[in-house]
Coordinates of C-alpha atoms in Angstrom, one line a residue:
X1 CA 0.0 0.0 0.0
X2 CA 2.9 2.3 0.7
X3 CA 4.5 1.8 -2.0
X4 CA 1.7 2.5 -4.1
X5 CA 1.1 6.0 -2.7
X6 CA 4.5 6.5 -3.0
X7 CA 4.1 6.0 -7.1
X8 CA 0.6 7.6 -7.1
X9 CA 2.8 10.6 -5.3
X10 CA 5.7 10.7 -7.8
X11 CA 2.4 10.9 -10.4
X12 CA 1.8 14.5 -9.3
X13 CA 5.7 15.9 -9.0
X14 CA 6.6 18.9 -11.4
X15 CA 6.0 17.9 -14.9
X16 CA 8.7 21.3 -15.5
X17 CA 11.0 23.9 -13.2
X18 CA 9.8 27.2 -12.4
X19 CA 12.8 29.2 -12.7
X20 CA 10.6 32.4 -12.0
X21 CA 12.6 35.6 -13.2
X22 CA 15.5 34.4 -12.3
X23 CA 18.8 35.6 -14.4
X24 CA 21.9 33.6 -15.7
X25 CA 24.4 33.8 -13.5
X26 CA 27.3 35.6 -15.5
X27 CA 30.7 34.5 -14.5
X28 CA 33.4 36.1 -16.8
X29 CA 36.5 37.1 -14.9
X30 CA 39.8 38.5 -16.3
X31 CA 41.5 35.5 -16.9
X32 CA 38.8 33.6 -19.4
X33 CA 39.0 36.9 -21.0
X34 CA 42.8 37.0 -21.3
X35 CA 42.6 32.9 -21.8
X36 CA 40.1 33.8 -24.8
X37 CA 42.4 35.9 -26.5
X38 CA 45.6 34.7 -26.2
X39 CA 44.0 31.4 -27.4
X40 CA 42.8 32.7 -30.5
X41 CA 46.5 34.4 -31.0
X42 CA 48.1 31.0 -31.1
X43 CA 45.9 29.3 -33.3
X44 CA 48.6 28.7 -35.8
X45 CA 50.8 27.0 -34.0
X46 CA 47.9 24.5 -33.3
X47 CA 47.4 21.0 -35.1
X48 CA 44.2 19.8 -34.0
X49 CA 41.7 21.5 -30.8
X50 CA 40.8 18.8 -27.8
X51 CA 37.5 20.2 -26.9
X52 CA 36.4 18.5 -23.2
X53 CA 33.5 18.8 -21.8
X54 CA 31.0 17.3 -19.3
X55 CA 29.1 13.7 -20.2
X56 CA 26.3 14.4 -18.3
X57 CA 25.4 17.9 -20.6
X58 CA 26.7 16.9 -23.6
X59 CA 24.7 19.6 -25.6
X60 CA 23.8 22.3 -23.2
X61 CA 27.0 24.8 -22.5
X62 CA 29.5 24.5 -24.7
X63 CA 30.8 27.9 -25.7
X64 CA 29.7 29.5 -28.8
X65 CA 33.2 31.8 -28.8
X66 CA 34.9 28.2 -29.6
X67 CA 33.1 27.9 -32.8
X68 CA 35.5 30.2 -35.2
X69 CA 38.2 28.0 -33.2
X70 CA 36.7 24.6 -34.2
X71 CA 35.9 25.7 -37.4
X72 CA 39.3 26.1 -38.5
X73 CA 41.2 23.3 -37.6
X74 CA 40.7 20.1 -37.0
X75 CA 38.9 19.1 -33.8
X76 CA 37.8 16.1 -30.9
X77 CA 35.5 16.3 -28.6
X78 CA 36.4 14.2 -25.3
X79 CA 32.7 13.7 -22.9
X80 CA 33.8 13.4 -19.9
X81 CA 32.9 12.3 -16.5
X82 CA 31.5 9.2 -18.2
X83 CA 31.7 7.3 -14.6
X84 CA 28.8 10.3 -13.7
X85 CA 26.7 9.3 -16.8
X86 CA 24.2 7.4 -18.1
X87 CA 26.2 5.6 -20.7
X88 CA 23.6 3.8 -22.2
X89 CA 22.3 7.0 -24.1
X90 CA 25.8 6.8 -25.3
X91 CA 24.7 5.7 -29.0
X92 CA 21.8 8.3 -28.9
X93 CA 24.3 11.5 -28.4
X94 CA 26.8 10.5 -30.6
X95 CA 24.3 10.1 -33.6
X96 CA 22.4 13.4 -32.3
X97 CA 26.7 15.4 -32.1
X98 CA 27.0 14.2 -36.0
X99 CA 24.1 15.3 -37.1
X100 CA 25.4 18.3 -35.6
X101 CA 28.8 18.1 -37.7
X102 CA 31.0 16.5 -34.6
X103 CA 32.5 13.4 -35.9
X104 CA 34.8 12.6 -33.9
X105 CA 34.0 12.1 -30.0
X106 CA 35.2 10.1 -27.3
X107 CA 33.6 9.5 -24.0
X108 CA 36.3 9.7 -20.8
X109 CA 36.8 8.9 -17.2
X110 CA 39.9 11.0 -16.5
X111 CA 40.5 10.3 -13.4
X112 CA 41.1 6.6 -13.5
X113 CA 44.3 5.3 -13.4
X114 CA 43.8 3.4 -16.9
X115 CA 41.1 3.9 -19.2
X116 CA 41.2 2.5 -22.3
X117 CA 39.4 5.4 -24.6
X118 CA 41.8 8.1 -23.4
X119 CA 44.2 5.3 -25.2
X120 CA 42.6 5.6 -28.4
X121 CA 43.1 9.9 -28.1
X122 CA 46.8 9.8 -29.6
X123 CA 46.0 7.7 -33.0
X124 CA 43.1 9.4 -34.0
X125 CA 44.7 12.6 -33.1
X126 CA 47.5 11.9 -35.4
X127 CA 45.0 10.1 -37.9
X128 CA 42.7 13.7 -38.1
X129 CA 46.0 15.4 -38.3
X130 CA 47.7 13.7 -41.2
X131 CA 44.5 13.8 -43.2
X132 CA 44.4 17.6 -42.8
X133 CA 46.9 20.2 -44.1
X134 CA 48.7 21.5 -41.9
X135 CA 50.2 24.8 -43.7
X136 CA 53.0 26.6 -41.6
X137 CA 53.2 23.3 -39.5
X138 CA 54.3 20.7 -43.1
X139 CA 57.5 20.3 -41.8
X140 CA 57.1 19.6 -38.4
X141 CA 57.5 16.5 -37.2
X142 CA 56.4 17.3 -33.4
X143 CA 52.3 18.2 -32.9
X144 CA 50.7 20.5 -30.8
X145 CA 47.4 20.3 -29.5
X146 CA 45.4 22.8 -27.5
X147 CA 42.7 21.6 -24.5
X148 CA 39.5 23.6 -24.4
X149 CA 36.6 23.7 -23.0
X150 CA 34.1 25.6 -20.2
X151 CA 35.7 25.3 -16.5
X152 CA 35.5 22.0 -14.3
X153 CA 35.1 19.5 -17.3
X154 CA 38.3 18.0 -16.7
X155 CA 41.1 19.2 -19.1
X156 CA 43.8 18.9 -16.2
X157 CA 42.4 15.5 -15.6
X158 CA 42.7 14.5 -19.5
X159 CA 46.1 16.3 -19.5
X160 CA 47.9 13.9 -16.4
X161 CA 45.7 10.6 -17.8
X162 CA 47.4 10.9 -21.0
X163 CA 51.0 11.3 -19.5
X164 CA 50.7 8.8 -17.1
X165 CA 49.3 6.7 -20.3
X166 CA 52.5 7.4 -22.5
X167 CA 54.9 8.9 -20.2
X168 CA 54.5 6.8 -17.1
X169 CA 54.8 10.0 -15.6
X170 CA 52.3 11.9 -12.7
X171 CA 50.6 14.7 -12.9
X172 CA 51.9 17.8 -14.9
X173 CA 48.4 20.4 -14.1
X174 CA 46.9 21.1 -10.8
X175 CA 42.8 19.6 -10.6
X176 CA 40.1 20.6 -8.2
X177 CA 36.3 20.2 -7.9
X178 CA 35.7 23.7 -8.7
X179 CA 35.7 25.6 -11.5
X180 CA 38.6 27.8 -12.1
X181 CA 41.6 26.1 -10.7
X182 CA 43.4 26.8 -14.6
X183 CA 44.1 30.1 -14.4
X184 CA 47.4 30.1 -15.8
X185 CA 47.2 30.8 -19.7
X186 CA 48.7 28.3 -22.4
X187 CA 50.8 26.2 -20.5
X188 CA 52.4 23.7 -23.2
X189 CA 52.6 20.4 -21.4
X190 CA 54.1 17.5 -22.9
X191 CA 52.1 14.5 -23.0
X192 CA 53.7 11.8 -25.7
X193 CA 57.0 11.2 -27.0
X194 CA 56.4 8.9 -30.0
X195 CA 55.0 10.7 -31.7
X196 CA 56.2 14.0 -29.8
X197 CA 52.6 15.8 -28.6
X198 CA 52.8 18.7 -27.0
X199 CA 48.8 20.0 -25.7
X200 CA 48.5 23.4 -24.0
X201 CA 46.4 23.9 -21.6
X202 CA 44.3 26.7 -21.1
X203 CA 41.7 28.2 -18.9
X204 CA 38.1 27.2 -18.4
X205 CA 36.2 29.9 -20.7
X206 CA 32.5 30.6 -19.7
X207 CA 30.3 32.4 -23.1
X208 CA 30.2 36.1 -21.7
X209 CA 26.6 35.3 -22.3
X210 CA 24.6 31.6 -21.4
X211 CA 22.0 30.5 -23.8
X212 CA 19.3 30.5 -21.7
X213 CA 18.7 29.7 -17.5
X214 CA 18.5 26.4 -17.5
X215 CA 21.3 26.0 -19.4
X216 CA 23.1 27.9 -16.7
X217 CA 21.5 25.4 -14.4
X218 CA 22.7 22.4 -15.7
X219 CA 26.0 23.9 -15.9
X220 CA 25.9 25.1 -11.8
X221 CA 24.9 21.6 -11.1
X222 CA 27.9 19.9 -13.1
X223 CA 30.0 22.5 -11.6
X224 CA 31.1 25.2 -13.8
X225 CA 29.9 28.2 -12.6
X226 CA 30.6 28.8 -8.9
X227 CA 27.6 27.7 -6.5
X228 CA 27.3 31.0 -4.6
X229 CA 26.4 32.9 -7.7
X230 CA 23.3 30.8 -8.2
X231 CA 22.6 29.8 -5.2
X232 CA 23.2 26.2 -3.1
X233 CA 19.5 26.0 -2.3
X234 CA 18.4 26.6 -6.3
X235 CA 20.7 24.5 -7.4
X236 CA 19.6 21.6 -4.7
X237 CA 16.0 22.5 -5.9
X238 CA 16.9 22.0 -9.8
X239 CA 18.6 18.8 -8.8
X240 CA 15.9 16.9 -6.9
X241 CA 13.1 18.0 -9.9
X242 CA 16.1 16.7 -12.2
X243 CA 16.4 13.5 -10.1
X244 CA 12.6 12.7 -10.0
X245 CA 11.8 13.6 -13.5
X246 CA 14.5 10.9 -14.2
X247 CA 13.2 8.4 -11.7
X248 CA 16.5 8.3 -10.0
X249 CA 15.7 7.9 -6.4
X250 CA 18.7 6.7 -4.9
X251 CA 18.3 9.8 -2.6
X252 CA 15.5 8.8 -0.8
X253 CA 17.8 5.3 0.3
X254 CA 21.1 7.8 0.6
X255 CA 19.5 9.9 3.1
X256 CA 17.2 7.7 5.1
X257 CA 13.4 9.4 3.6
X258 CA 10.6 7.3 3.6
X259 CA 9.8 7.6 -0.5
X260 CA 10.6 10.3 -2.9
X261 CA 9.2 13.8 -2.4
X262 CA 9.2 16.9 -4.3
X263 CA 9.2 19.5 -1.8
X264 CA 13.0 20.8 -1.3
X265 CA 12.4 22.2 1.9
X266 CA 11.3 18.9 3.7
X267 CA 13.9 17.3 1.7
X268 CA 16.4 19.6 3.0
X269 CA 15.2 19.4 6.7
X270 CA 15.4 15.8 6.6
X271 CA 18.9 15.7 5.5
X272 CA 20.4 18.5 7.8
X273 CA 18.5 16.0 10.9
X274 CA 20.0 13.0 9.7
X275 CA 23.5 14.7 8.9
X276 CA 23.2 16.5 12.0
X277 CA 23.5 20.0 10.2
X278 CA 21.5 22.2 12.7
X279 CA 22.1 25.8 13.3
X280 CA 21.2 28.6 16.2
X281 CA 19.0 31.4 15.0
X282 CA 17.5 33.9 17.4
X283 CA 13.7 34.0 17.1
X284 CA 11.9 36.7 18.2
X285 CA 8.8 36.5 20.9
X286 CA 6.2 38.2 23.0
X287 CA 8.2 37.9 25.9
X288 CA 11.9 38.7 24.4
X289 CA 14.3 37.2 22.0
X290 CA 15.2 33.6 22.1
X291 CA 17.6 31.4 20.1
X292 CA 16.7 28.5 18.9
X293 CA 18.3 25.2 17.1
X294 CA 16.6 24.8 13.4
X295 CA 18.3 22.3 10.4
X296 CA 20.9 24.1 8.5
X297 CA 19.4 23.9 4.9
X298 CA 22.0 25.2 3.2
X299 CA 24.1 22.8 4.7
X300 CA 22.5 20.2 3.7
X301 CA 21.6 21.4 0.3
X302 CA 25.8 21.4 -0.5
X303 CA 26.0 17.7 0.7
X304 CA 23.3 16.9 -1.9
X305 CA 24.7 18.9 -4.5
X306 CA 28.4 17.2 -3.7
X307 CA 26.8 14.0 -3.6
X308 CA 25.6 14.3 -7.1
X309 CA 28.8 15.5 -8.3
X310 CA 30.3 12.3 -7.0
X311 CA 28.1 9.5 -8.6
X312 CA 26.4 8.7 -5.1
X313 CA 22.9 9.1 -6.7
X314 CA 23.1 7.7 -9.8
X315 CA 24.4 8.3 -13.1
X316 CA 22.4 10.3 -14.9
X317 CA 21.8 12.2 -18.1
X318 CA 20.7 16.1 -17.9
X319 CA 20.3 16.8 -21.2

């Protein structure tokens, strides 16, 4: 019986998010705009352009600046984050990305010690490469590539899995769970020695200007705008409509509810009780001002949101 008001209950959760009159949040410091630039500037010494991005958004939020980038040389596009994903839409994006003119695509787990398609990365680098003229480059025997890609997708990552892959050597770029750790612009990195690959990597690059909010939404919840300038609570809001509207309700085992709800704020409450996230507020009353204990929602609304970013409710597919 329970369970069957818990699926007459799911029946009636939002069918779509109200993002009210909310703005996107725009997040373009001085460095993406210096990392822009100087990228474009050194487009000729470049052989082919390793685009990375997240697996779990593989259309929403790539940057429409890269186009005139991509459009001039030749270009792969590494998903990554696969471990977060629902891999089994795997053969769905890739036919959707060609009809979109990207060909060549490889889906990634960077951060495993050996992974197998970050092995195929070097020959059909140098496959697109040879099969493309390369102009002022002819004569070279040495290629350079050059990582892109929005911030917290994982081009550090792709840059030490490939050395440790064909150099047997650790990690060359600093990585962190939040976006703009790169700051430093077009560090060339070395990354194979037969053939010799050099890659320089670059900043995480926002647009000036995201498509539309919930594209800015899906890209706060994969982490590439910082969570403060959306908020922890919206983005913990987005997430469980996200999760539900899925049917991924490993949350409701993860943090000890009864069945799955669509109310954030209970949601919230029950978390911070059973994580022990409580704060002291002072409450005003007819006889003087008290304080009180209450659940620390915002609290708990970043162990949910870091949860998701770690795979511990499901692997899932935003777009």
């Amino acid at each position: 019986m329970r369970l069957y008001q818990a699926l007459c209950n799911v029946g009636s959760f939002r069918t779509s998010f109200d993002f009210g009159a909310r703005e996107v949040a725009h997040w373009f410091p001085g460095h993406m705009a210096k990392g822009l630039k100087q990228m474009r500037a050194n487009l000729k010494s470049v052989d082919c352009i390793i685009e990375i991005h997240d697996a779990r958004i593989p259309f929403s939020g790539r940057n429409p600046a890269f186009q005139e980038t991509l459009d001039v040389k030749p270009h792969v596009l590494i998903l990554n984050k696969m471990d977060l994903a629902d891999v089994s839409k795997e053969q769905i994006i890739l036919k959707k990305l060609k009809r979109n003119g990207v060909k060549n695509v490889l889906f990634t787990d960077c951060l495993k010690q050996r992974d197998d398609n970050v092995k195929k990365l070097v020959p059909m680098v140098v496959d697109i490469i040879e099969s493309n003229p390369r102009f002022n480059r002819d004569e070279s025997t040495n290629y350079c590539l050059m990582a892109i890609g929005v911030p917290n997708v994982g081009k550090s990552s792709l840059i030490n899995s490939l050395r440790r892959t064909y150099l047997k050597k650790g990690r060359a770029s600093r990585v962190g769970g939040e976006p703009g750790i790169t700051r430093a612009v077009l560090t060339r990195i070395q990354v194979c020695e037969r053939p010799v690959i050099h890659l320089l990597d670059t900043p995480g690059v926002l647009p000036p200007k995201i498509e539309s909010v919930e594209t800015g939404m899906k890209l706060a919840l994969c982490g590439t705008i910082l969570d403060h300038l959306v908020g922890e609570e919206i983005i913990a809001d987005y997430l469980l409509y996200s999760l539900n509207r899925l049917g991924e309700f490993s949350y409701v085992e993860k943090y000890g509810l009864q069945e799955p709800s669509d109310d954030i704020q209970y949601v919230l409450k029950r978390i911070a009780v059973k994580l022990g996230k409580t704060q002291r507020v002072k409450a005003i009353t007819g006889v003087g001002d008290i304080t009180i204990t209450v659940p620390n929602c915002s609290a708990a609304a970043y162990d949910l949101i870091r949860a998701f970013r770690k795979g511990q409710l499901g692997q899932v597919m935003l777009d």
